Amino acid sequence: MYHNLLAIVPIAATNYVAFTFFVGCMAMLAASVFFFFEVSNTDKKWRISILVSGLITFIAAVHYYYMRDYFLATNQSPTFFRYVDWLLTVPLMCVEFYLITKKAGAKISLLWKLIVASVFMLVTGYIGEAIYGSETQSWVWGFVSSIGYFYIVYLIWFGDVAKLANNAGPAVAKANKTLAWFVLVGWAIYPLGYIAGTAGGLFGAHVLHGLSLDIVYNIGDAINKIGFGLVIYTLVQTDKAANTVAIA
Ligand SMILES: *C/C=C(C)/C=C/C=C(C)/C=C/C1=C(C)CCCC1(C)C
C-alpha cells in the first residue's frame, strides 16, 4: 500500500495532454517571475500594466498546476478549472486595454463594456462545452458566445479602444494594433478548438476528440497570456526609449 503515499503520478512520454499542462505551468511561472521583477524597473505610469501582466500569467500558472494534477488523477478534462482561469484572466486582459488607453481619456464604462462582453462570452461558452454540449445545442451556445467575442474584436479594432489608442501616441497605437492581432488571431484558436472539439460544433463532425481539445487550449493560453504581457513590456520599453531621447 505504501506506494499510495507517493503523490507523484508519472507522466508517460506520449501523454501530450499532461506534458502541455506541465510545460504550460512552468512557462507561466517563468513569465510571472519576469514580469514581477520588472515592476520595480518600470516607470511609475506603467507599473500597474506590468503588474497585471504578471498577475495574468501567475493566475494561469496556479490553475495549470491544479489542472495537471486533476487530469493525471482523473484522466478527464479540467473544464471547470479552465473556465475559472479564463474568467479571471480574460477580464484582466480587458484591464490592460483600459490602462493603456486611460491617459488618452478612456472611461471606466469602456472597461465595463469589455469585461461584460468577455464574461458573457465565457459563461455561454462554458454552458455549451460543459453543460449542454449535445449535438443540437453546443453550436448554438458557441454562436451566442461569439457575439461577445466579436464585440470585443470590434471595440479593439474600430471602436473606442482603437480611437483612444490612436490618440495616445505612436507607442500605444502600435501596441494596441499588436494586441488587436492577438485578439483576432490568437484568441480565435479557442473557438476553432471548440468547433472541432464539441459534438455539434462542426456540423456534428467532431474531429478533435476528448483530450486533444486541452492541447489546443493549452497552446492558445501560452501564446496569448505570455504574448500579451510581452507586448505590454515592449510598449513600456519603447516609451522609455522615446522619453530618454526627448530628454537628451
Ligand atoms: C487566457 C485565456 C484566453 C485569452 C481565453 C480566451 C477564450 C476565448 C476567446 C473563447 C472563446 C469562445 C468562443 C468565441 C466561442 C466558443 C466558446 C469559447 C468560450 C471557446
PDB file of C-alpha atoms and ligand atoms in Angstrom:
ATOM      1  CA  MET A   1       0.000   0.000   0.000  1.00  0.00           C
ATOM      2  CA  TYR A   2       2.870   2.380   0.682  1.00  0.00           C
ATOM      3  CA  HIS A   3       3.101   3.405  -2.968  1.00  0.00           C
ATOM      4  CA  ASN A   4      -0.117   5.336  -2.383  1.00  0.00           C
ATOM      5  CA  LEU A   5       1.830   7.679  -0.184  1.00  0.00           C
ATOM      6  CA  LEU A   6       3.745   8.807  -3.218  1.00  0.00           C
ATOM      7  CA  ALA A   7       1.726  11.711  -4.526  1.00  0.00           C
ATOM      8  CA  ILE A   8       3.643  11.976  -7.797  1.00  0.00           C
ATOM      9  CA  VAL A   9       1.900  10.441 -10.789  1.00  0.00           C
ATOM     10  CA  PRO A  10       4.419   9.786 -13.561  1.00  0.00           C
ATOM     11  CA  ILE A  11       3.807  11.396 -16.938  1.00  0.00           C
ATOM     12  CA  ALA A  12       4.143   8.920 -19.793  1.00  0.00           C
ATOM     13  CA  ALA A  13       6.249  10.071 -22.775  1.00  0.00           C
ATOM     14  CA  THR A  14       3.218  10.024 -25.070  1.00  0.00           C
ATOM     15  CA  ASN A  15       0.895  11.794 -22.675  1.00  0.00           C
ATOM     16  CA  TYR A  16       0.831  15.091 -24.555  1.00  0.00           C
ATOM     17  CA  VAL A  17      -2.051  16.481 -22.561  1.00  0.00           C
ATOM     18  CA  ALA A  18      -0.196  16.141 -19.253  1.00  0.00           C
ATOM     19  CA  PHE A  19       3.008  17.325 -20.909  1.00  0.00           C
ATOM     20  CA  THR A  20       1.420  20.561 -22.154  1.00  0.00           C
ATOM     21  CA  PHE A  21      -0.162  21.175 -18.746  1.00  0.00           C
ATOM     22  CA  PHE A  22       3.243  20.730 -17.136  1.00  0.00           C
ATOM     23  CA  VAL A  23       5.205  22.869 -19.597  1.00  0.00           C
ATOM     24  CA  GLY A  24       2.404  25.439 -19.641  1.00  0.00           C
ATOM     25  CA  CYS A  25       2.646  25.739 -15.859  1.00  0.00           C
ATOM     26  CA  MET A  26       6.421  26.255 -15.969  1.00  0.00           C
ATOM     27  CA  ALA A  27       6.216  28.799 -18.781  1.00  0.00           C
ATOM     28  CA  MET A  28       3.528  30.783 -16.968  1.00  0.00           C
ATOM     29  CA  LEU A  29       5.584  30.708 -13.764  1.00  0.00           C
ATOM     30  CA  ALA A  30       8.737  31.888 -15.527  1.00  0.00           C
ATOM     31  CA  ALA A  31       6.822  34.692 -17.226  1.00  0.00           C
ATOM     32  CA  SER A  32       5.308  35.739 -13.885  1.00  0.00           C
ATOM     33  CA  VAL A  33       8.696  35.943 -12.182  1.00  0.00           C
ATOM     34  CA  PHE A  34       9.971  38.054 -15.084  1.00  0.00           C
ATOM     35  CA  PHE A  35       7.030  40.477 -15.004  1.00  0.00           C
ATOM     36  CA  PHE A  36       7.015  40.771 -11.220  1.00  0.00           C
ATOM     37  CA  PHE A  37      10.724  41.602 -11.136  1.00  0.00           C
ATOM     38  CA  GLU A  38      10.315  44.125 -13.936  1.00  0.00           C
ATOM     39  CA  VAL A  39       7.712  46.090 -11.964  1.00  0.00           C
ATOM     40  CA  SER A  40      10.424  47.836  -9.949  1.00  0.00           C
ATOM     41  CA  ASN A  41      12.372  48.604 -13.151  1.00  0.00           C
ATOM     42  CA  THR A  42       9.370  50.291 -14.680  1.00  0.00           C
ATOM     43  CA  ASP A  43       8.364  53.915 -14.775  1.00  0.00           C
ATOM     44  CA  LYS A  44       5.520  54.679 -12.339  1.00  0.00           C
ATOM     45  CA  LYS A  45       2.914  55.290 -15.013  1.00  0.00           C
ATOM     46  CA  TRP A  46       3.318  51.764 -16.428  1.00  0.00           C
ATOM     47  CA  ARG A  47       3.800  49.799 -13.211  1.00  0.00           C
ATOM     48  CA  ILE A  48       0.231  48.581 -12.875  1.00  0.00           C
ATOM     49  CA  SER A  49       0.232  47.403 -16.506  1.00  0.00           C
ATOM     50  CA  ILE A  50       3.322  45.244 -15.916  1.00  0.00           C
ATOM     51  CA  LEU A  51       1.891  44.010 -12.616  1.00  0.00           C
ATOM     52  CA  VAL A  52      -1.335  42.972 -14.354  1.00  0.00           C
ATOM     53  CA  SER A  53       0.712  41.091 -17.000  1.00  0.00           C
ATOM     54  CA  GLY A  54       2.335  39.160 -14.153  1.00  0.00           C
ATOM     55  CA  LEU A  55      -1.000  38.513 -12.438  1.00  0.00           C
ATOM     56  CA  ILE A  56      -2.433  37.062 -15.651  1.00  0.00           C
ATOM     57  CA  THR A  57       0.396  34.544 -16.053  1.00  0.00           C
ATOM     58  CA  PHE A  58       0.539  33.828 -12.315  1.00  0.00           C
ATOM     59  CA  ILE A  59      -3.174  33.039 -12.046  1.00  0.00           C
ATOM     60  CA  ALA A  60      -2.736  30.765 -15.069  1.00  0.00           C
ATOM     61  CA  ALA A  61       0.320  29.062 -13.512  1.00  0.00           C
ATOM     62  CA  VAL A  62      -1.647  28.185 -10.372  1.00  0.00           C
ATOM     63  CA  HIS A  63      -4.563  26.850 -12.440  1.00  0.00           C
ATOM     64  CA  TYR A  64      -2.202  24.851 -14.657  1.00  0.00           C
ATOM     65  CA  TYR A  65      -0.604  23.274 -11.615  1.00  0.00           C
ATOM     66  CA  TYR A  66      -4.048  22.258 -10.462  1.00  0.00           C
ATOM     67  CA  MET A  67      -5.307  21.187 -13.889  1.00  0.00           C
ATOM     68  CA  ARG A  68      -2.293  18.937 -14.470  1.00  0.00           C
ATOM     69  CA  ASP A  69      -2.977  17.213 -11.122  1.00  0.00           C
ATOM     70  CA  TYR A  70      -6.676  16.905 -11.830  1.00  0.00           C
ATOM     71  CA  PHE A  71      -6.034  15.459 -15.265  1.00  0.00           C
ATOM     72  CA  LEU A  72      -3.462  12.911 -14.019  1.00  0.00           C
ATOM     73  CA  ALA A  73      -5.775  11.806 -11.223  1.00  0.00           C
ATOM     74  CA  THR A  74      -8.980  11.508 -13.279  1.00  0.00           C
ATOM     75  CA  ASN A  75      -7.892  11.337 -16.937  1.00  0.00           C
ATOM     76  CA  GLN A  76     -10.588  13.901 -17.678  1.00  0.00           C
ATOM     77  CA  SER A  77     -10.532  17.444 -18.997  1.00  0.00           C
ATOM     78  CA  PRO A  78     -10.442  20.001 -16.194  1.00  0.00           C
ATOM     79  CA  THR A  79     -13.068  22.076 -17.991  1.00  0.00           C
ATOM     80  CA  PHE A  80     -14.379  23.728 -14.853  1.00  0.00           C
ATOM     81  CA  PHE A  81     -10.938  24.982 -13.725  1.00  0.00           C
ATOM     82  CA  ARG A  82     -10.128  26.003 -17.277  1.00  0.00           C
ATOM     83  CA  TYR A  83     -13.115  28.336 -17.318  1.00  0.00           C
ATOM     84  CA  VAL A  84     -12.431  29.653 -13.809  1.00  0.00           C
ATOM     85  CA  ASP A  85      -8.927  30.537 -15.033  1.00  0.00           C
ATOM     86  CA  TRP A  86     -10.326  32.302 -18.119  1.00  0.00           C
ATOM     87  CA  LEU A  87     -12.972  34.080 -16.080  1.00  0.00           C
ATOM     88  CA  LEU A  88     -10.198  35.672 -14.028  1.00  0.00           C
ATOM     89  CA  THR A  89      -7.536  36.233 -16.685  1.00  0.00           C
ATOM     90  CA  VAL A  90      -9.576  37.422 -19.684  1.00  0.00           C
ATOM     91  CA  PRO A  91     -11.159  40.342 -17.744  1.00  0.00           C
ATOM     92  CA  LEU A  92      -7.617  41.227 -16.609  1.00  0.00           C
ATOM     93  CA  MET A  93      -6.630  41.385 -20.281  1.00  0.00           C
ATOM     94  CA  CYS A  94      -9.513  43.835 -20.713  1.00  0.00           C
ATOM     95  CA  VAL A  95      -7.984  45.855 -17.868  1.00  0.00           C
ATOM     96  CA  GLU A  96      -4.762  46.066 -19.908  1.00  0.00           C
ATOM     97  CA  PHE A  97      -6.654  47.747 -22.765  1.00  0.00           C
ATOM     98  CA  TYR A  98      -8.202  50.173 -20.323  1.00  0.00           C
ATOM     99  CA  LEU A  99      -4.848  51.001 -18.709  1.00  0.00           C
ATOM    100  CA  ILE A 100      -3.019  51.739 -21.955  1.00  0.00           C
ATOM    101  CA  THR A 101      -5.826  53.995 -23.227  1.00  0.00           C
ATOM    102  CA  LYS A 102      -6.607  55.677 -19.903  1.00  0.00           C
ATOM    103  CA  LYS A 103      -4.165  58.519 -20.493  1.00  0.00           C
ATOM    104  CA  ALA A 104      -5.971  59.282 -23.727  1.00  0.00           C
ATOM    105  CA  GLY A 105      -9.250  59.541 -21.810  1.00  0.00           C
ATOM    106  CA  ALA A 106     -10.659  56.002 -21.564  1.00  0.00           C
ATOM    107  CA  LYS A 107     -13.600  55.965 -19.181  1.00  0.00           C
ATOM    108  CA  ILE A 108     -14.438  53.254 -16.690  1.00  0.00           C
ATOM    109  CA  SER A 109     -17.582  52.490 -18.734  1.00  0.00           C
ATOM    110  CA  LEU A 110     -15.329  51.259 -21.560  1.00  0.00           C
ATOM    111  CA  LEU A 111     -13.647  48.855 -19.148  1.00  0.00           C
ATOM    112  CA  TRP A 112     -17.079  47.559 -18.093  1.00  0.00           C
ATOM    113  CA  LYS A 113     -18.150  47.018 -21.698  1.00  0.00           C
ATOM    114  CA  LEU A 114     -15.071  44.890 -22.306  1.00  0.00           C
ATOM    115  CA  ILE A 115     -15.480  42.955 -19.063  1.00  0.00           C
ATOM    116  CA  VAL A 116     -19.197  42.284 -19.535  1.00  0.00           C
ATOM    117  CA  ALA A 117     -18.603  41.113 -23.122  1.00  0.00           C
ATOM    118  CA  SER A 118     -15.806  38.769 -22.030  1.00  0.00           C
ATOM    119  CA  VAL A 119     -17.805  37.290 -19.138  1.00  0.00           C
ATOM    120  CA  PHE A 120     -20.787  36.806 -21.479  1.00  0.00           C
ATOM    121  CA  MET A 121     -18.518  35.058 -23.986  1.00  0.00           C
ATOM    122  CA  LEU A 122     -17.063  32.732 -21.355  1.00  0.00           C
ATOM    123  CA  VAL A 123     -20.244  31.862 -19.454  1.00  0.00           C
ATOM    124  CA  THR A 124     -22.145  30.986 -22.632  1.00  0.00           C
ATOM    125  CA  GLY A 125     -19.092  29.077 -23.913  1.00  0.00           C
ATOM    126  CA  TYR A 126     -18.966  27.091 -20.683  1.00  0.00           C
ATOM    127  CA  ILE A 127     -22.639  26.222 -20.959  1.00  0.00           C
ATOM    128  CA  GLY A 128     -22.033  24.894 -24.485  1.00  0.00           C
ATOM    129  CA  GLU A 129     -18.914  22.984 -23.554  1.00  0.00           C
ATOM    130  CA  ALA A 130     -19.741  21.555 -20.156  1.00  0.00           C
ATOM    131  CA  ILE A 131     -23.483  21.666 -19.568  1.00  0.00           C
ATOM    132  CA  TYR A 132     -25.444  21.480 -22.819  1.00  0.00           C
ATOM    133  CA  GLY A 133     -22.727  20.083 -25.048  1.00  0.00           C
ATOM    134  CA  SER A 134     -25.064  17.937 -27.135  1.00  0.00           C
ATOM    135  CA  GLU A 135     -25.015  17.937 -30.916  1.00  0.00           C
ATOM    136  CA  THR A 136     -28.063  20.151 -31.155  1.00  0.00           C
ATOM    137  CA  GLN A 137     -27.018  22.646 -28.509  1.00  0.00           C
ATOM    138  CA  SER A 138     -23.269  23.207 -28.457  1.00  0.00           C
ATOM    139  CA  TRP A 139     -23.214  25.129 -31.744  1.00  0.00           C
ATOM    140  CA  VAL A 140     -25.994  27.432 -30.527  1.00  0.00           C
ATOM    141  CA  TRP A 141     -24.060  28.306 -27.371  1.00  0.00           C
ATOM    142  CA  GLY A 142     -20.864  28.678 -29.408  1.00  0.00           C
ATOM    143  CA  PHE A 143     -22.687  31.079 -31.722  1.00  0.00           C
ATOM    144  CA  VAL A 144     -24.087  33.112 -28.829  1.00  0.00           C
ATOM    145  CA  SER A 145     -20.655  33.218 -27.187  1.00  0.00           C
ATOM    146  CA  SER A 146     -19.127  34.520 -30.434  1.00  0.00           C
ATOM    147  CA  ILE A 147     -21.319  37.634 -30.231  1.00  0.00           C
ATOM    148  CA  GLY A 148     -19.364  38.627 -27.100  1.00  0.00           C
ATOM    149  CA  TYR A 149     -16.107  37.778 -28.832  1.00  0.00           C
ATOM    150  CA  PHE A 150     -16.828  39.838 -31.948  1.00  0.00           C
ATOM    151  CA  TYR A 151     -17.960  42.789 -29.860  1.00  0.00           C
ATOM    152  CA  ILE A 152     -14.543  42.790 -28.165  1.00  0.00           C
ATOM    153  CA  VAL A 153     -12.830  42.486 -31.564  1.00  0.00           C
ATOM    154  CA  TYR A 154     -14.928  45.430 -32.787  1.00  0.00           C
ATOM    155  CA  LEU A 155     -14.081  47.660 -29.792  1.00  0.00           C
ATOM    156  CA  ILE A 156     -10.371  46.984 -30.124  1.00  0.00           C
ATOM    157  CA  TRP A 157     -10.092  47.218 -33.908  1.00  0.00           C
ATOM    158  CA  PHE A 158     -12.561  50.022 -34.729  1.00  0.00           C
ATOM    159  CA  GLY A 159     -14.415  51.124 -31.593  1.00  0.00           C
ATOM    160  CA  ASP A 160     -13.460  53.264 -28.602  1.00  0.00           C
ATOM    161  CA  VAL A 161     -10.316  51.317 -27.732  1.00  0.00           C
ATOM    162  CA  ALA A 162      -8.889  51.814 -31.240  1.00  0.00           C
ATOM    163  CA  LYS A 163      -9.826  55.509 -31.332  1.00  0.00           C
ATOM    164  CA  LEU A 164      -8.317  56.249 -27.926  1.00  0.00           C
ATOM    165  CA  ALA A 165      -5.181  54.227 -28.646  1.00  0.00           C
ATOM    166  CA  ASN A 166      -4.600  56.187 -31.853  1.00  0.00           C
ATOM    167  CA  ASN A 167      -4.769  59.414 -29.835  1.00  0.00           C
ATOM    168  CA  ALA A 168      -2.361  58.179 -27.183  1.00  0.00           C
ATOM    169  CA  GLY A 169       0.825  58.485 -29.212  1.00  0.00           C
ATOM    170  CA  PRO A 170       2.620  56.123 -31.595  1.00  0.00           C
ATOM    171  CA  ALA A 171       3.853  53.647 -28.948  1.00  0.00           C
ATOM    172  CA  VAL A 172       0.364  52.972 -27.562  1.00  0.00           C
ATOM    173  CA  ALA A 173      -1.167  52.913 -31.056  1.00  0.00           C
ATOM    174  CA  LYS A 174       1.352  50.307 -32.157  1.00  0.00           C
ATOM    175  CA  ALA A 175       0.893  48.191 -29.008  1.00  0.00           C
ATOM    176  CA  ASN A 176      -2.882  48.285 -29.458  1.00  0.00           C
ATOM    177  CA  LYS A 177      -2.511  47.139 -33.079  1.00  0.00           C
ATOM    178  CA  THR A 178      -0.390  44.185 -31.985  1.00  0.00           C
ATOM    179  CA  LEU A 179      -2.799  43.288 -29.178  1.00  0.00           C
ATOM    180  CA  ALA A 180      -5.676  43.590 -31.652  1.00  0.00           C
ATOM    181  CA  TRP A 181      -3.994  40.933 -33.801  1.00  0.00           C
ATOM    182  CA  PHE A 182      -3.613  38.746 -30.728  1.00  0.00           C
ATOM    183  CA  VAL A 183      -7.329  39.040 -30.069  1.00  0.00           C
ATOM    184  CA  LEU A 184      -8.313  38.417 -33.697  1.00  0.00           C
ATOM    185  CA  VAL A 185      -5.910  35.565 -34.479  1.00  0.00           C
ATOM    186  CA  GLY A 186      -4.580  34.271 -31.134  1.00  0.00           C
ATOM    187  CA  TRP A 187      -7.973  34.221 -29.428  1.00  0.00           C
ATOM    188  CA  ALA A 188      -9.536  32.587 -32.491  1.00  0.00           C
ATOM    189  CA  ILE A 189      -7.650  29.410 -31.508  1.00  0.00           C
ATOM    190  CA  TYR A 190     -10.284  28.862 -28.794  1.00  0.00           C
ATOM    191  CA  PRO A 191     -13.486  28.966 -30.863  1.00  0.00           C
ATOM    192  CA  LEU A 192     -11.743  26.914 -33.572  1.00  0.00           C
ATOM    193  CA  GLY A 193     -10.853  24.306 -30.952  1.00  0.00           C
ATOM    194  CA  TYR A 194     -14.414  24.451 -29.656  1.00  0.00           C
ATOM    195  CA  ILE A 195     -15.841  23.960 -33.162  1.00  0.00           C
ATOM    196  CA  ALA A 196     -13.595  20.984 -33.801  1.00  0.00           C
ATOM    197  CA  GLY A 197     -13.920  19.510 -30.326  1.00  0.00           C
ATOM    198  CA  THR A 198     -17.591  19.657 -29.359  1.00  0.00           C
ATOM    199  CA  ALA A 199     -20.361  17.378 -30.538  1.00  0.00           C
ATOM    200  CA  GLY A 200     -22.420  19.871 -32.510  1.00  0.00           C
ATOM    201  CA  GLY A 201     -19.569  22.203 -33.392  1.00  0.00           C
ATOM    202  CA  LEU A 202     -18.676  21.340 -36.975  1.00  0.00           C
ATOM    203  CA  PHE A 203     -21.999  20.129 -38.298  1.00  0.00           C
ATOM    204  CA  GLY A 204     -21.518  17.203 -35.962  1.00  0.00           C
ATOM    205  CA  ALA A 205     -18.110  16.260 -37.408  1.00  0.00           C
ATOM    206  CA  HIS A 206     -16.406  16.315 -34.005  1.00  0.00           C
ATOM    207  CA  VAL A 207     -12.883  15.975 -35.407  1.00  0.00           C
ATOM    208  CA  LEU A 208     -10.955  16.711 -32.227  1.00  0.00           C
ATOM    209  CA  HIS A 209     -11.692  14.030 -29.727  1.00  0.00           C
ATOM    210  CA  GLY A 210     -11.665  14.257 -25.984  1.00  0.00           C
ATOM    211  CA  LEU A 211      -8.446  15.496 -24.550  1.00  0.00           C
ATOM    212  CA  SER A 212      -6.859  16.938 -27.691  1.00  0.00           C
ATOM    213  CA  LEU A 213      -9.040  19.971 -27.096  1.00  0.00           C
ATOM    214  CA  ASP A 214      -6.965  20.554 -23.962  1.00  0.00           C
ATOM    215  CA  ILE A 215      -3.789  20.617 -26.050  1.00  0.00           C
ATOM    216  CA  VAL A 216      -5.302  23.247 -28.351  1.00  0.00           C
ATOM    217  CA  TYR A 217      -6.390  25.380 -25.392  1.00  0.00           C
ATOM    218  CA  ASN A 218      -3.000  24.974 -23.695  1.00  0.00           C
ATOM    219  CA  ILE A 219      -1.170  26.196 -26.798  1.00  0.00           C
ATOM    220  CA  GLY A 220      -3.617  29.083 -27.111  1.00  0.00           C
ATOM    221  CA  ASP A 221      -3.064  30.098 -23.487  1.00  0.00           C
ATOM    222  CA  ALA A 222       0.736  30.069 -23.771  1.00  0.00           C
ATOM    223  CA  ILE A 223       0.634  32.264 -26.889  1.00  0.00           C
ATOM    224  CA  ASN A 224      -1.995  34.640 -25.625  1.00  0.00           C
ATOM    225  CA  LYS A 225      -1.160  35.107 -21.971  1.00  0.00           C
ATOM    226  CA  ILE A 226       2.621  35.318 -22.240  1.00  0.00           C
ATOM    227  CA  GLY A 227       2.490  37.085 -25.621  1.00  0.00           C
ATOM    228  CA  PHE A 228       0.051  39.707 -24.356  1.00  0.00           C
ATOM    229  CA  GLY A 229       2.327  40.500 -21.417  1.00  0.00           C
ATOM    230  CA  LEU A 230       5.347  40.821 -23.694  1.00  0.00           C
ATOM    231  CA  VAL A 231       3.528  43.310 -25.925  1.00  0.00           C
ATOM    232  CA  ILE A 232       2.866  45.457 -22.850  1.00  0.00           C
ATOM    233  CA  TYR A 233       6.501  45.044 -21.816  1.00  0.00           C
ATOM    234  CA  THR A 234       7.653  46.153 -25.285  1.00  0.00           C
ATOM    235  CA  LEU A 235       5.356  49.166 -25.107  1.00  0.00           C
ATOM    236  CA  VAL A 236       6.976  50.225 -21.830  1.00  0.00           C
ATOM    237  CA  GLN A 237      10.477  49.835 -23.298  1.00  0.00           C
ATOM    238  CA  THR A 238       9.564  51.804 -26.426  1.00  0.00           C
ATOM    239  CA  ASP A 239       8.076  54.585 -24.335  1.00  0.00           C
ATOM    240  CA  LYS A 240      11.181  54.675 -22.130  1.00  0.00           C
ATOM    241  CA  ALA A 241      13.494  54.925 -25.151  1.00  0.00           C
ATOM    242  CA  ALA A 242      11.372  57.712 -26.658  1.00  0.00           C
ATOM    243  CA  ASN A 243      11.445  59.696 -23.399  1.00  0.00           C
ATOM    244  CA  THR A 244      15.204  59.257 -22.990  1.00  0.00           C
ATOM    245  CA  VAL A 245      15.751  60.675 -26.483  1.00  0.00           C
ATOM    246  CA  ALA A 246      13.413  63.559 -25.707  1.00  0.00           C
ATOM    247  CA  ILE A 247      15.318  64.469 -22.546  1.00  0.00           C
ATOM    248  CA  ALA A 248      18.729  64.142 -24.243  1.00  0.00           C
TER     249      ALA A 248
HETATM  250  C1  LIG B   1      -6.056  33.320 -21.401  1.00  0.00           C
HETATM  251  C2  LIG B   1      -7.271  32.882 -21.944  1.00  0.00           C
HETATM  252  C3  LIG B   1      -7.896  33.440 -23.033  1.00  0.00           C
HETATM  253  C4  LIG B   1      -7.344  34.604 -23.787  1.00  0.00           C
HETATM  254  C5  LIG B   1      -9.133  32.818 -23.428  1.00  0.00           C
HETATM  255  C6  LIG B   1      -9.913  33.216 -24.436  1.00  0.00           C
HETATM  256  C7  LIG B   1     -11.069  32.478 -24.775  1.00  0.00           C
HETATM  257  C8  LIG B   1     -11.889  32.730 -25.841  1.00  0.00           C
HETATM  258  C9  LIG B   1     -11.671  33.868 -26.769  1.00  0.00           C
HETATM  259  C10 LIG B   1     -13.003  31.817 -26.030  1.00  0.00           C
HETATM  260  C11 LIG B   1     -13.955  31.967 -26.951  1.00  0.00           C
HETATM  261  C12 LIG B   1     -15.082  31.065 -27.262  1.00  0.00           C
HETATM  262  C13 LIG B   1     -15.887  31.415 -28.343  1.00  0.00           C
HETATM  263  C14 LIG B   1     -15.703  32.721 -29.090  1.00  0.00           C
HETATM  264  C15 LIG B   1     -17.000  30.563 -28.851  1.00  0.00           C
HETATM  265  C16 LIG B   1     -16.944  29.162 -28.324  1.00  0.00           C
HETATM  266  C17 LIG B   1     -16.694  29.115 -26.866  1.00  0.00           C
HETATM  267  C18 LIG B   1     -15.376  29.792 -26.457  1.00  0.00           C
HETATM  268  C19 LIG B   1     -15.568  30.141 -24.977  1.00  0.00           C
HETATM  269  C20 LIG B   1     -14.251  28.769 -26.606  1.00  0.00           C
END
